[in-house]
Amino acid sequence: MSSATFNPNSFFIADKAIDRDAFQADLQDVTCGAFVLFEGWVRNHNDGRDVLQLEYEVYQPLALKEGQQILLEALDRFDITRASAVHRHGLLALTEPAVLVGVAAAHRGAAFDACRYIIDEVKTRLPIWKREHYADGGTEWVDCRKKPSATE
Amino acid sequence: MKEFTVKWFAAYRDATGLEEQTVLSAAQSPAELYAQLILEHEKLAHYTRALVAINDEMASWDAPLKGGEQILFFPPVAGG
């Protein structure tokens, strides 16, 4: 995303590096004394393997709909003023932000709680998948294979 | 027999080698349809069954199917 196109209280999918300043600027509100920002970054290891980069696949029609629904739930449940989130798709390098959640509220308690709620729901409800590319040359979709102990 | 359009994503697409397929089936629910398709795509058995959507709405595995629907099978999600 290049310019300040982040309307508040909206969920976005971005195919380029996320403009953190624009994202944050659109959440500013004179009635708010607290702003909580969560960033999920691409790290260099998972399950004991060295990770070189991450690839995100997103099914946009449903991800946008369900992401928006999560924000509406947060605005309804917590005493907050604004909430937005943006998730990347495509190939990401180490340290790049994959997801941002921003919440503005009059006071910090509700802002922290709502931010935690939104990121937790985003991780379990949105049709988004992550493929790790490893230093040893392999790739794997995260959390998709049955565990060896599974009896199903 | 009813006709369905099935779309595969991420790990499922790799396992089936398909993005989309047309299926003739007597399945009454996504669960029955998935059970039928595991027989056709044996590699699916290595992956966890996770979420399903019907015509771009999240759905339950025992939702009734009339025929003609687009069924989206989602592997376990991993956003964030």
PDB file of N, CA and C in Angstrom, chain A residues 37-86:
ATOM      1  N   LEU A  37      -0.660  -1.072  18.925  1.00  0.00           N
ATOM      2  CA  LEU A  37      -0.340  -1.625  17.607  1.00  0.00           C
ATOM      3  C   LEU A  37       0.326  -2.980  17.784  1.00  0.00           C
ATOM      4  N   PHE A  38      -0.246  -4.006  17.157  1.00  0.00           N
ATOM      5  CA  PHE A  38       0.419  -5.312  17.127  1.00  0.00           C
ATOM      6  C   PHE A  38       0.970  -5.533  15.726  1.00  0.00           C
ATOM      7  N   GLU A  39       2.228  -6.019  15.658  1.00  0.00           N
ATOM      8  CA  GLU A  39       2.800  -6.410  14.375  1.00  0.00           C
ATOM      9  C   GLU A  39       3.237  -7.857  14.458  1.00  0.00           C
ATOM     10  N   GLY A  40       2.863  -8.656  13.472  1.00  0.00           N
ATOM     11  CA  GLY A  40       3.391 -10.011  13.344  1.00  0.00           C
ATOM     12  C   GLY A  40       4.493  -9.986  12.303  1.00  0.00           C
ATOM     13  N   TRP A  41       5.694 -10.461  12.686  1.00  0.00           N
ATOM     14  CA  TRP A  41       6.863 -10.400  11.797  1.00  0.00           C
ATOM     15  C   TRP A  41       7.248 -11.785  11.298  1.00  0.00           C
ATOM     16  N   VAL A  42       7.944 -11.816  10.207  1.00  0.00           N
ATOM     17  CA  VAL A  42       8.486 -13.068   9.677  1.00  0.00           C
ATOM     18  C   VAL A  42       9.775 -13.390  10.427  1.00  0.00           C
ATOM     19  N   ARG A  43       9.793 -14.548  11.144  1.00  0.00           N
ATOM     20  CA  ARG A  43      10.990 -14.902  11.910  1.00  0.00           C
ATOM     21  C   ARG A  43      11.758 -16.024  11.202  1.00  0.00           C
ATOM     22  N   ASN A  44      12.970 -16.224  11.681  1.00  0.00           N
ATOM     23  CA  ASN A  44      13.903 -17.079  10.937  1.00  0.00           C
ATOM     24  C   ASN A  44      13.880 -18.547  11.347  1.00  0.00           C
ATOM     25  N   HIS A  45      12.919 -18.956  12.178  1.00  0.00           N
ATOM     26  CA  HIS A  45      12.898 -20.364  12.579  1.00  0.00           C
ATOM     27  C   HIS A  45      11.479 -20.789  12.937  1.00  0.00           C
ATOM     28  N   ASN A  46      11.192 -22.068  12.750  1.00  0.00           N
ATOM     29  CA  ASN A  46       9.928 -22.640  13.204  1.00  0.00           C
ATOM     30  C   ASN A  46      10.106 -24.146  13.341  1.00  0.00           C
ATOM     31  N   ASP A  47       9.650 -24.692  14.458  1.00  0.00           N
ATOM     32  CA  ASP A  47       9.734 -26.142  14.684  1.00  0.00           C
ATOM     33  C   ASP A  47      11.136 -26.689  14.432  1.00  0.00           C
ATOM     34  N   GLY A  48      12.148 -25.915  14.842  1.00  0.00           N
ATOM     35  CA  GLY A  48      13.520 -26.392  14.747  1.00  0.00           C
ATOM     36  C   GLY A  48      14.144 -26.292  13.361  1.00  0.00           C
ATOM     37  N   ARG A  49      13.431 -25.687  12.411  1.00  0.00           N
ATOM     38  CA  ARG A  49      14.012 -25.541  11.067  1.00  0.00           C
ATOM     39  C   ARG A  49      14.308 -24.079  10.783  1.00  0.00           C
ATOM     40  N   ASP A  50      15.380 -23.844  10.008  1.00  0.00           N
ATOM     41  CA  ASP A  50      15.749 -22.476   9.629  1.00  0.00           C
ATOM     42  C   ASP A  50      14.881 -22.011   8.470  1.00  0.00           C
ATOM     43  N   VAL A  51      14.187 -20.905   8.692  1.00  0.00           N
ATOM     44  CA  VAL A  51      13.264 -20.367   7.682  1.00  0.00           C
ATOM     45  C   VAL A  51      13.938 -19.204   6.960  1.00  0.00           C
ATOM     46  N   LEU A  52      13.834 -19.202   5.626  1.00  0.00           N
ATOM     47  CA  LEU A  52      14.442 -18.133   4.819  1.00  0.00           C
ATOM     48  C   LEU A  52      13.425 -17.079   4.399  1.00  0.00           C
ATOM     49  N   GLN A  53      12.204 -17.531   4.097  1.00  0.00           N
ATOM     50  CA  GLN A  53      11.140 -16.601   3.722  1.00  0.00           C
ATOM     51  C   GLN A  53       9.791 -17.281   3.885  1.00  0.00           C
ATOM     52  N   LEU A  54       8.743 -16.466   3.859  1.00  0.00           N
ATOM     53  CA  LEU A  54       7.379 -16.958   4.036  1.00  0.00           C
ATOM     54  C   LEU A  54       6.522 -16.545   2.858  1.00  0.00           C
ATOM     55  N   GLU A  55       5.610 -17.441   2.499  1.00  0.00           N
ATOM     56  CA  GLU A  55       4.692 -17.163   1.410  1.00  0.00           C
ATOM     57  C   GLU A  55       3.274 -17.255   1.970  1.00  0.00           C
ATOM     58  N   TYR A  56       2.481 -16.198   1.773  1.00  0.00           N
ATOM     59  CA  TYR A  56       1.095 -16.211   2.247  1.00  0.00           C
ATOM     60  C   TYR A  56       0.142 -16.344   1.073  1.00  0.00           C
ATOM     61  N   GLU A  57      -0.793 -17.270   1.206  1.00  0.00           N
ATOM     62  CA  GLU A  57      -1.889 -17.377   0.256  1.00  0.00           C
ATOM     63  C   GLU A  57      -3.163 -16.903   0.951  1.00  0.00           C
ATOM     64  N   VAL A  58      -3.931 -16.078   0.267  1.00  0.00           N
ATOM     65  CA  VAL A  58      -5.144 -15.512   0.862  1.00  0.00           C
ATOM     66  C   VAL A  58      -6.312 -15.738  -0.091  1.00  0.00           C
ATOM     67  N   TYR A  59      -7.412 -16.240   0.421  1.00  0.00           N
ATOM     68  CA  TYR A  59      -8.634 -16.268  -0.385  1.00  0.00           C
ATOM     69  C   TYR A  59      -9.395 -14.981  -0.069  1.00  0.00           C
ATOM     70  N   GLN A  60      -9.204 -13.991  -0.948  1.00  0.00           N
ATOM     71  CA  GLN A  60      -9.613 -12.628  -0.619  1.00  0.00           C
ATOM     72  C   GLN A  60     -11.110 -12.426  -0.351  1.00  0.00           C
ATOM     73  N   PRO A  61     -12.002 -12.986  -1.160  1.00  0.00           N
ATOM     74  CA  PRO A  61     -13.429 -12.675  -0.923  1.00  0.00           C
ATOM     75  C   PRO A  61     -13.862 -12.975   0.512  1.00  0.00           C
ATOM     76  N   LEU A  62     -13.441 -14.127   1.016  1.00  0.00           N
ATOM     77  CA  LEU A  62     -13.862 -14.493   2.374  1.00  0.00           C
ATOM     78  C   LEU A  62     -12.971 -13.879   3.443  1.00  0.00           C
ATOM     79  N   ALA A  63     -11.687 -13.697   3.164  1.00  0.00           N
ATOM     80  CA  ALA A  63     -10.784 -13.097   4.158  1.00  0.00           C
ATOM     81  C   ALA A  63     -11.228 -11.672   4.481  1.00  0.00           C
ATOM     82  N   LEU A  64     -11.601 -10.928   3.444  1.00  0.00           N
ATOM     83  CA  LEU A  64     -12.037  -9.544   3.666  1.00  0.00           C
ATOM     84  C   LEU A  64     -13.339  -9.511   4.468  1.00  0.00           C
ATOM     85  N   LYS A  65     -14.258 -10.388   4.106  1.00  0.00           N
ATOM     86  CA  LYS A  65     -15.557 -10.423   4.784  1.00  0.00           C
ATOM     87  C   LYS A  65     -15.404 -10.830   6.254  1.00  0.00           C
ATOM     88  N   GLU A  66     -14.650 -11.888   6.487  1.00  0.00           N
ATOM     89  CA  GLU A  66     -14.481 -12.403   7.844  1.00  0.00           C
ATOM     90  C   GLU A  66     -13.609 -11.441   8.676  1.00  0.00           C
ATOM     91  N   GLY A  67     -12.597 -10.824   8.053  1.00  0.00           N
ATOM     92  CA  GLY A  67     -11.750  -9.850   8.756  1.00  0.00           C
ATOM     93  C   GLY A  67     -12.564  -8.652   9.219  1.00  0.00           C
ATOM     94  N   GLN A  68     -13.443  -8.183   8.336  1.00  0.00           N
ATOM     95  CA  GLN A  68     -14.311  -7.060   8.692  1.00  0.00           C
ATOM     96  C   GLN A  68     -15.242  -7.446   9.842  1.00  0.00           C
ATOM     97  N   GLN A  69     -15.734  -8.664   9.810  1.00  0.00           N
ATOM     98  CA  GLN A  69     -16.624  -9.148  10.859  1.00  0.00           C
ATOM     99  C   GLN A  69     -15.911  -9.167  12.219  1.00  0.00           C
ATOM    100  N   ILE A  70     -14.646  -9.581  12.237  1.00  0.00           N
ATOM    101  CA  ILE A  70     -13.867  -9.619  13.478  1.00  0.00           C
ATOM    102  C   ILE A  70     -13.704  -8.210  14.057  1.00  0.00           C
ATOM    103  N   LEU A  71     -13.441  -7.237  13.184  1.00  0.00           N
ATOM    104  CA  LEU A  71     -13.300  -5.849  13.659  1.00  0.00           C
ATOM    105  C   LEU A  71     -14.619  -5.346  14.254  1.00  0.00           C
ATOM    106  N   LEU A  72     -15.726  -5.670  13.595  1.00  0.00           N
ATOM    107  CA  LEU A  72     -17.034  -5.243  14.110  1.00  0.00           C
ATOM    108  C   LEU A  72     -17.312  -5.873  15.473  1.00  0.00           C
ATOM    109  N   GLU A  73     -16.928  -7.145  15.634  1.00  0.00           N
ATOM    110  CA  GLU A  73     -17.094  -7.802  16.931  1.00  0.00           C
ATOM    111  C   GLU A  73     -16.292  -7.079  18.009  1.00  0.00           C
ATOM    112  N   ALA A  74     -15.051  -6.704  17.679  1.00  0.00           N
ATOM    113  CA  ALA A  74     -14.191  -6.021  18.662  1.00  0.00           C
ATOM    114  C   ALA A  74     -14.773  -4.655  19.031  1.00  0.00           C
ATOM    115  N   LEU A  75     -15.263  -3.923  18.022  1.00  0.00           N
ATOM    116  CA  LEU A  75     -15.844  -2.599  18.280  1.00  0.00           C
ATOM    117  C   LEU A  75     -17.098  -2.713  19.139  1.00  0.00           C
ATOM    118  N   ASP A  76     -17.780  -3.842  19.025  1.00  0.00           N
ATOM    119  CA  ASP A  76     -19.000  -4.078  19.782  1.00  0.00           C
ATOM    120  C   ASP A  76     -18.706  -4.511  21.225  1.00  0.00           C
ATOM    121  N   ARG A  77     -17.666  -5.358  21.391  1.00  0.00           N
ATOM    122  CA  ARG A  77     -17.403  -5.960  22.709  1.00  0.00           C
ATOM    123  C   ARG A  77     -16.564  -5.109  23.644  1.00  0.00           C
ATOM    124  N   PHE A  78     -15.706  -4.252  23.068  1.00  0.00           N
ATOM    125  CA  PHE A  78     -14.759  -3.501  23.898  1.00  0.00           C
ATOM    126  C   PHE A  78     -15.030  -2.004  23.772  1.00  0.00           C
ATOM    127  N   ASP A  79     -14.632  -1.277  24.794  1.00  0.00           N
ATOM    128  CA  ASP A  79     -14.865   0.169  24.811  1.00  0.00           C
ATOM    129  C   ASP A  79     -13.742   0.863  24.033  1.00  0.00           C
ATOM    130  N   ILE A  80     -13.765   0.676  22.709  1.00  0.00           N
ATOM    131  CA  ILE A  80     -12.730   1.244  21.853  1.00  0.00           C
ATOM    132  C   ILE A  80     -13.373   2.144  20.812  1.00  0.00           C
ATOM    133  N   THR A  81     -12.563   2.965  20.159  1.00  0.00           N
ATOM    134  CA  THR A  81     -13.096   3.942  19.210  1.00  0.00           C
ATOM    135  C   THR A  81     -12.830   3.538  17.770  1.00  0.00           C
ATOM    136  N   ARG A  82     -11.604   3.033  17.515  1.00  0.00           N
ATOM    137  CA  ARG A  82     -11.253   2.652  16.144  1.00  0.00           C
ATOM    138  C   ARG A  82     -10.435   1.373  16.156  1.00  0.00           C
ATOM    139  N   ALA A  83     -10.619   0.582  15.124  1.00  0.00           N
ATOM    140  CA  ALA A  83      -9.836  -0.648  14.993  1.00  0.00           C
ATOM    141  C   ALA A  83      -9.684  -0.991  13.517  1.00  0.00           C
ATOM    142  N   SER A  84      -8.461  -1.273  13.107  1.00  0.00           N
ATOM    143  CA  SER A  84      -8.205  -1.698  11.737  1.00  0.00           C
ATOM    144  C   SER A  84      -7.161  -2.798  11.749  1.00  0.00           C
ATOM    145  N   ALA A  85      -7.101  -3.552  10.656  1.00  0.00           N
ATOM    146  CA  ALA A  85      -6.066  -4.574  10.527  1.00  0.00           C
ATOM    147  C   ALA A  85      -5.724  -4.729   9.057  1.00  0.00           C
ATOM    148  N   VAL A  86      -4.483  -5.114   8.803  1.00  0.00           N
ATOM    149  CA  VAL A  86      -4.043  -5.356   7.427  1.00  0.00           C
ATOM    150  C   VAL A  86      -3.173  -6.597   7.419  1.00  0.00           C
TER     151      VAL A  86
END
